């Protein structure tokens, strides 16, 4: 539908700044229409069996798979990322669909005991109702898939609010899904975050707000939706650390560090924006990292505004490599490595969400763990070491929702619960069967077989 205002916003291509498309600039009236559509569709949708809902989710995933090339090209244009990354993301979204669809034949509940004789107690999952799904731009199709598939599979009707930076992939995903789902089950609401977001978050007809984005927006959403006691699930940012011990395989560690810090132009919640390196290998690691950063093709960041924000934060910082805008159209920041940044400085604590990482020098594992944990965030973390003892100590002590030994700080999969501690989220996990906890409520059913015996 066209937006009630009749207004649109421009979506530009990050790789060269040219116009890709216009998005509908929705507002409160459009929110009300989407919520009405969702509320009317939800009861009938929830009445279908989980097997049938799972089948339909599988059909959507298959339709996406069949249009893999088209989806890939769309994401390349919309985000400026490489074809390889975009294709990987389409495949990841498809896999999420298959994983969720499989739950149609499970969606396990529980039974439990009772102190009363003849009483059977079952815990069963029920849909929450209408879910607002508000997502970031960074990996658009997986972001839609991680929320929309489990939300509708669980029997909710959903309103997907994509980022204003990715209207094309959201429209594509919405159309594809709506060729298979009953009308009103999955609605896509385009618009600018601060215009269409608030009326959606505050609408009394929205039972659940599931949000992936910055801590700043998440905090606002939590407050506003909290006032009306809606269920709120927040997946927020990170300032993820990768630790390099003196017994690490340096070649591999450098490769993982570059990929963790710079792939997708560092626009990953799980990006390694802090590299914590043992003193004895610091200089060698730094040299190899810098050589790799010079030739790394990170791709553009999502917008001019984002690029300028990053350049402003780098002002006055000690830049080892990068730190400047590339001389070409679009929004390209050279992969950037900083050092000599105090652990409590703003740059160390604030997520930049771009191709910028900071090197820190530490004397040993204790100092590394202390530094890793000296962060307002706690999403992911990694350690590179040959020592099982060090790996296990780190896995135990790192304050993060994900720990990786000898790998990157990113790389979650559909069956793995994902989320963080501290300001990286509010305790929920997405993907995996953990996502079922987000999109369902537990109901305890007590059955007394023979009333005469109570
Ligand atoms: P953002 O917070 O600016 O925007 C996220 C979404 O919220 C967008 O759809 C935006 O339009 C919408 N929005 C903005 N203001 C709103 C408001 N007042 N009410 C409702 N919605 C509003 O974040 P971004 O720049 O799109 O994404 C980057 C952030 O997302 C980073 O912090 C990153 O770490 C985080 N992220 C987290 C995860 C995770 O799983 N934890 C995954 C991807 C990205």
Coordinates of C-alpha atoms in Angstrom, one line a residue, residues 75-409:
X75 CA 21.6 -6.9 -1.3
X76 CA 24.8 -6.0 -3.2
X77 CA 23.2 -2.9 -4.5
X78 CA 21.4 -2.0 -1.4
X79 CA 24.4 -2.4 1.0
X80 CA 27.5 -2.3 -1.2
X81 CA 28.8 -5.5 0.3
X82 CA 30.5 -8.1 -1.9
X83 CA 28.6 -10.7 -3.9
X84 CA 30.2 -13.4 -1.9
X85 CA 28.9 -12.0 1.4
X86 CA 25.5 -11.2 0.0
X87 CA 25.1 -14.7 -1.4
X88 CA 26.2 -16.2 2.0
X89 CA 23.5 -14.1 3.7
X90 CA 20.8 -15.3 1.3
X91 CA 21.8 -18.8 2.0
X92 CA 21.9 -18.1 5.8
X93 CA 18.3 -16.7 5.6
X94 CA 17.2 -19.8 3.7
X95 CA 18.8 -22.1 6.3
X96 CA 17.1 -20.3 9.1
X97 CA 13.8 -21.0 7.3
X98 CA 14.6 -24.7 7.1
X99 CA 15.6 -24.8 10.7
X100 CA 12.5 -23.1 11.9
X101 CA 10.3 -25.2 9.6
X102 CA 11.6 -28.3 11.2
X103 CA 10.2 -27.2 14.5
X104 CA 6.7 -27.8 13.0
X105 CA 7.3 -31.5 13.8
X106 CA 8.7 -30.7 17.3
X107 CA 7.7 -27.6 19.1
X108 CA 8.2 -29.6 22.2
X109 CA 6.5 -28.8 25.5
X110 CA 7.1 -30.4 28.9
X111 CA 5.3 -32.5 31.4
X112 CA 6.0 -32.4 35.0
X113 CA 5.0 -34.0 38.3
X114 CA 2.5 -32.9 40.9
X115 CA 2.1 -33.2 44.6
X116 CA -1.5 -34.0 44.0
X117 CA -2.5 -37.6 42.9
X118 CA -4.1 -38.0 39.5
X119 CA -2.9 -34.6 38.3
X120 CA -1.1 -34.3 35.0
X121 CA 0.7 -31.1 34.2
X122 CA 1.8 -30.0 30.8
X123 CA 3.6 -26.9 29.7
X124 CA 2.7 -25.9 26.2
X125 CA 3.8 -23.0 24.0
X126 CA 1.2 -20.5 22.8
X127 CA 1.7 -17.6 20.4
X128 CA 2.2 -14.1 21.9
X129 CA -0.1 -12.4 19.5
X130 CA 1.1 -9.5 17.3
X131 CA 4.8 -9.0 17.1
X132 CA 6.6 -5.9 15.9
X133 CA 10.0 -6.9 14.4
X134 CA 12.3 -3.9 14.2
X135 CA 15.7 -4.6 12.6
X136 CA 19.1 -3.2 11.6
X137 CA 20.4 -2.8 8.1
X138 CA 23.6 -4.8 8.4
X139 CA 22.7 -8.3 7.1
X140 CA 19.2 -7.5 5.9
X141 CA 17.9 -10.9 4.8
X142 CA 19.2 -12.9 7.8
X143 CA 17.9 -10.1 10.0
X144 CA 14.4 -10.6 8.5
X145 CA 14.7 -14.4 8.6
X146 CA 15.9 -14.6 12.2
X147 CA 12.8 -12.8 13.4
X148 CA 10.0 -13.2 10.8
X149 CA 10.4 -17.0 10.4
X150 CA 10.1 -18.0 14.1
X151 CA 7.5 -15.2 14.8
X152 CA 5.1 -16.5 12.2
X153 CA 5.9 -20.1 12.7
X154 CA 4.9 -19.7 16.4
X155 CA 1.5 -18.5 15.4
X156 CA 2.0 -14.8 15.7
X157 CA 1.1 -12.2 13.1
X158 CA 4.0 -9.9 12.5
X159 CA 4.8 -6.4 11.4
X160 CA 8.4 -6.2 10.1
X161 CA 9.9 -2.7 10.3
X162 CA 13.1 -2.9 8.3
X163 CA 15.8 -0.3 8.4
X164 CA 15.3 2.7 6.2
X165 CA 18.7 1.7 4.7
X166 CA 17.3 -1.6 3.3
X167 CA 13.8 -1.0 1.9
X168 CA 14.4 -2.9 -1.3
X169 CA 15.4 -6.3 0.3
X170 CA 12.5 -5.9 2.8
X171 CA 10.0 -5.3 0.0
X172 CA 11.4 -8.3 -1.8
X173 CA 11.2 -10.5 1.2
X174 CA 7.7 -9.3 2.1
X175 CA 6.3 -9.9 -1.4
X176 CA 7.9 -13.4 -1.5
X177 CA 6.4 -14.3 1.8
X178 CA 3.0 -12.9 1.0
X179 CA 2.7 -15.0 -2.1
X180 CA 2.5 -18.0 0.4
X181 CA 1.1 -16.6 3.7
X182 CA -2.5 -15.6 4.3
X183 CA -3.0 -11.8 4.1
X184 CA -2.1 -9.9 7.3
X185 CA 0.2 -12.5 8.8
X186 CA 3.4 -10.8 7.7
X187 CA 3.2 -7.0 7.1
X188 CA 6.2 -4.9 6.1
X189 CA 6.1 -1.4 7.3
X190 CA 8.6 0.9 5.6
X191 CA 9.7 4.3 7.0
X192 CA 12.2 6.3 8.9
X193 CA 13.0 4.9 12.3
X194 CA 12.2 7.9 14.4
X195 CA 8.9 8.5 12.5
X196 CA 7.3 5.1 12.1
X197 CA 9.1 3.4 15.1
X198 CA 7.5 5.3 18.0
X199 CA 3.9 4.7 17.0
X200 CA 4.6 1.1 16.4
X201 CA 6.4 0.6 19.7
X202 CA 3.6 2.4 21.5
X203 CA 0.6 0.8 19.8
X204 CA -1.5 -1.1 22.3
X205 CA -2.2 -3.8 19.7
X206 CA 1.4 -4.8 19.6
X207 CA 2.0 -7.6 22.2
X208 CA 5.7 -8.1 21.5
X209 CA 8.5 -5.8 20.3
X210 CA 11.5 -7.8 19.1
X211 CA 14.3 -5.4 18.3
X212 CA 17.8 -5.7 16.8
X213 CA 19.8 -2.5 16.7
X214 CA 21.8 0.0 18.7
X215 CA 21.7 0.2 22.5
X216 CA 20.6 3.8 22.2
X217 CA 17.4 2.9 20.3
X218 CA 16.9 -0.2 22.3
X219 CA 16.9 1.7 25.6
X220 CA 14.3 4.1 24.3
X221 CA 12.1 1.2 23.1
X222 CA 12.5 -0.7 26.4
X223 CA 11.3 2.4 28.2
X224 CA 8.3 3.1 26.0
X225 CA 7.1 -0.4 25.5
X226 CA 7.8 -1.1 29.1
X227 CA 5.3 1.5 30.2
X228 CA 2.5 -0.5 28.7
X229 CA 4.1 -3.8 29.9
X230 CA 4.6 -5.2 26.4
X231 CA 7.0 -8.1 26.0
X232 CA 10.3 -6.5 24.8
X233 CA 13.2 -8.5 23.4
X234 CA 16.4 -6.5 22.6
X235 CA 19.5 -7.7 20.7
X236 CA 21.9 -4.8 20.8
X237 CA 25.5 -3.8 20.0
X238 CA 28.9 -5.0 21.0
X239 CA 32.5 -3.9 21.5
X240 CA 33.8 -7.4 21.0
X241 CA 37.3 -8.4 21.8
X242 CA 39.6 -10.9 20.2
X243 CA 42.6 -12.0 22.4
X244 CA 45.9 -12.9 20.9
X245 CA 48.1 -15.0 23.2
X246 CA 51.8 -15.5 22.8
X247 CA 51.2 -19.2 21.8
X248 CA 48.7 -18.3 19.0
X249 CA 49.2 -19.3 15.4
X250 CA 49.8 -15.8 14.2
X251 CA 49.0 -16.3 10.5
X252 CA 45.6 -17.6 11.3
X253 CA 45.0 -15.1 14.0
X254 CA 45.7 -12.2 11.7
X255 CA 43.3 -13.7 9.1
X256 CA 40.6 -14.1 11.7
X257 CA 41.2 -10.6 13.1
X258 CA 41.0 -9.0 9.7
X259 CA 37.8 -10.8 8.9
X260 CA 36.3 -10.1 12.3
X261 CA 37.2 -6.4 12.3
X262 CA 36.6 -5.5 8.7
X263 CA 34.3 -7.9 6.8
X264 CA 31.0 -6.2 6.0
X265 CA 32.8 -2.9 6.6
X266 CA 32.8 -3.8 10.3
X267 CA 29.0 -3.4 10.4
X268 CA 28.4 -6.5 12.5
X269 CA 27.2 -6.6 16.0
X270 CA 29.8 -9.3 16.5
X271 CA 32.7 -7.4 14.8
X272 CA 36.0 -7.5 16.6
X273 CA 36.5 -3.8 17.4
X274 CA 39.1 -4.6 20.1
X275 CA 42.2 -6.7 19.6
X276 CA 43.9 -7.5 22.9
X277 CA 47.4 -8.7 22.2
X278 CA 50.1 -10.2 24.5
X279 CA 53.1 -7.9 24.9
X280 CA 55.6 -10.4 23.6
X281 CA 53.8 -10.9 20.2
X282 CA 52.3 -7.4 19.9
X283 CA 54.8 -5.9 17.5
X284 CA 54.8 -8.8 15.1
X285 CA 51.0 -9.1 15.2
X286 CA 50.7 -5.4 14.6
X287 CA 52.9 -5.5 11.6
X288 CA 51.1 -8.3 10.0
X289 CA 47.7 -6.9 10.8
X290 CA 48.6 -3.5 9.3
X291 CA 49.9 -5.2 6.1
X292 CA 46.6 -7.1 5.8
X293 CA 44.5 -4.0 6.6
X294 CA 46.2 -2.0 3.8
X295 CA 44.9 -4.4 1.1
X296 CA 41.6 -5.5 2.7
X297 CA 38.5 -4.7 0.7
X298 CA 36.0 -4.0 3.4
X299 CA 33.3 -2.4 1.2
X300 CA 31.5 0.8 1.9
X301 CA 29.6 1.7 5.1
X302 CA 25.8 2.2 4.8
X303 CA 25.5 6.0 4.6
X304 CA 27.2 9.3 4.4
X305 CA 26.0 10.1 7.9
X306 CA 27.5 6.9 9.2
X307 CA 30.8 7.6 7.5
X308 CA 30.9 11.2 8.9
X309 CA 30.1 10.0 12.4
X310 CA 33.0 7.6 12.3
X311 CA 35.5 10.2 10.9
X312 CA 34.4 12.5 13.7
X313 CA 35.1 9.8 16.4
X314 CA 38.5 9.2 14.9
X315 CA 39.5 12.8 15.2
X316 CA 42.7 13.0 17.4
X317 CA 43.0 9.2 17.7
X318 CA 46.4 7.5 17.2
X319 CA 45.8 5.9 13.8
X320 CA 48.2 3.1 12.8
X321 CA 46.6 2.5 9.4
X322 CA 43.5 3.8 7.6
X323 CA 41.4 6.5 9.3
X324 CA 40.5 8.3 6.1
X325 CA 37.8 8.4 3.5
X326 CA 38.7 6.7 0.2
X327 CA 38.8 9.0 -2.8
X328 CA 35.9 7.5 -4.7
X329 CA 32.1 8.0 -4.9
X330 CA 30.1 6.4 -2.2
X331 CA 30.9 5.9 1.5
X332 CA 34.2 4.2 1.9
X333 CA 36.3 4.3 5.0
X334 CA 39.8 2.7 4.7
X335 CA 40.1 -0.3 7.1
X336 CA 41.4 1.4 10.3
X337 CA 43.6 0.3 13.1
X338 CA 44.1 2.4 16.2
X339 CA 46.4 2.0 19.2
X340 CA 47.2 3.8 22.5
X341 CA 43.6 4.2 23.3
X342 CA 42.9 4.0 27.1
X343 CA 40.5 1.2 28.1
X344 CA 38.1 3.7 29.6
X345 CA 38.2 6.2 26.7
X346 CA 35.0 6.8 24.8
X347 CA 36.5 5.2 21.7
X348 CA 37.1 2.0 23.7
X349 CA 33.6 1.9 25.1
X350 CA 31.4 3.1 22.2
X351 CA 30.4 0.9 19.3
X352 CA 31.3 2.6 16.0
X353 CA 29.8 0.0 13.7
X354 CA 32.4 0.4 11.0
X355 CA 35.8 -0.9 9.8
X356 CA 37.7 0.3 12.8
X357 CA 39.5 -1.7 15.4
X358 CA 41.8 -0.9 18.3
X359 CA 44.9 -2.7 19.4
X360 CA 45.6 -3.1 23.1
X361 CA 48.8 -4.4 24.7
X362 CA 48.5 -6.7 27.7
X363 CA 51.1 -8.6 29.8
X364 CA 49.2 -11.9 30.3
X365 CA 45.9 -13.7 30.3
X366 CA 44.6 -12.1 33.5
X367 CA 45.2 -8.7 32.1
X368 CA 43.5 -9.7 28.9
X369 CA 40.4 -11.1 30.6
X370 CA 40.2 -7.9 32.8
X371 CA 40.4 -5.7 29.6
X372 CA 37.9 -7.8 27.7
X373 CA 35.4 -7.5 30.6
X374 CA 36.0 -3.8 31.0
X375 CA 33.2 -2.9 28.5
X376 CA 29.6 -1.8 28.8
X377 CA 28.9 -4.5 26.2
X378 CA 29.2 -8.3 26.3
X379 CA 28.1 -9.8 23.0
X380 CA 30.9 -12.0 21.5
X381 CA 34.5 -12.7 22.2
X382 CA 37.4 -14.8 20.9
X383 CA 40.8 -16.1 22.1
X384 CA 43.7 -17.4 20.0
X385 CA 45.9 -19.8 21.9
X386 CA 47.3 -23.4 21.7
X387 CA 46.6 -23.9 25.4
X388 CA 43.5 -25.7 26.4
X389 CA 43.9 -24.3 29.9
X390 CA 43.9 -20.7 28.6
X391 CA 41.0 -21.4 26.3
X392 CA 38.9 -22.9 29.1
X393 CA 39.7 -20.1 31.5
X394 CA 38.8 -17.5 29.0
X395 CA 35.6 -19.3 28.1
X396 CA 34.7 -19.3 31.7
X397 CA 35.6 -15.8 32.5
X398 CA 34.7 -13.7 29.4
X399 CA 31.5 -11.7 30.0
X400 CA 29.9 -12.5 26.7
X401 CA 27.0 -14.4 25.2
X402 CA 29.4 -16.1 22.7
X403 CA 33.0 -17.3 23.1
X404 CA 35.1 -18.6 20.2
X405 CA 38.4 -20.3 20.6
X406 CA 40.8 -19.9 17.6
X407 CA 38.3 -18.3 15.3
X408 CA 36.5 -15.1 14.6
X409 CA 34.2 -13.1 16.8

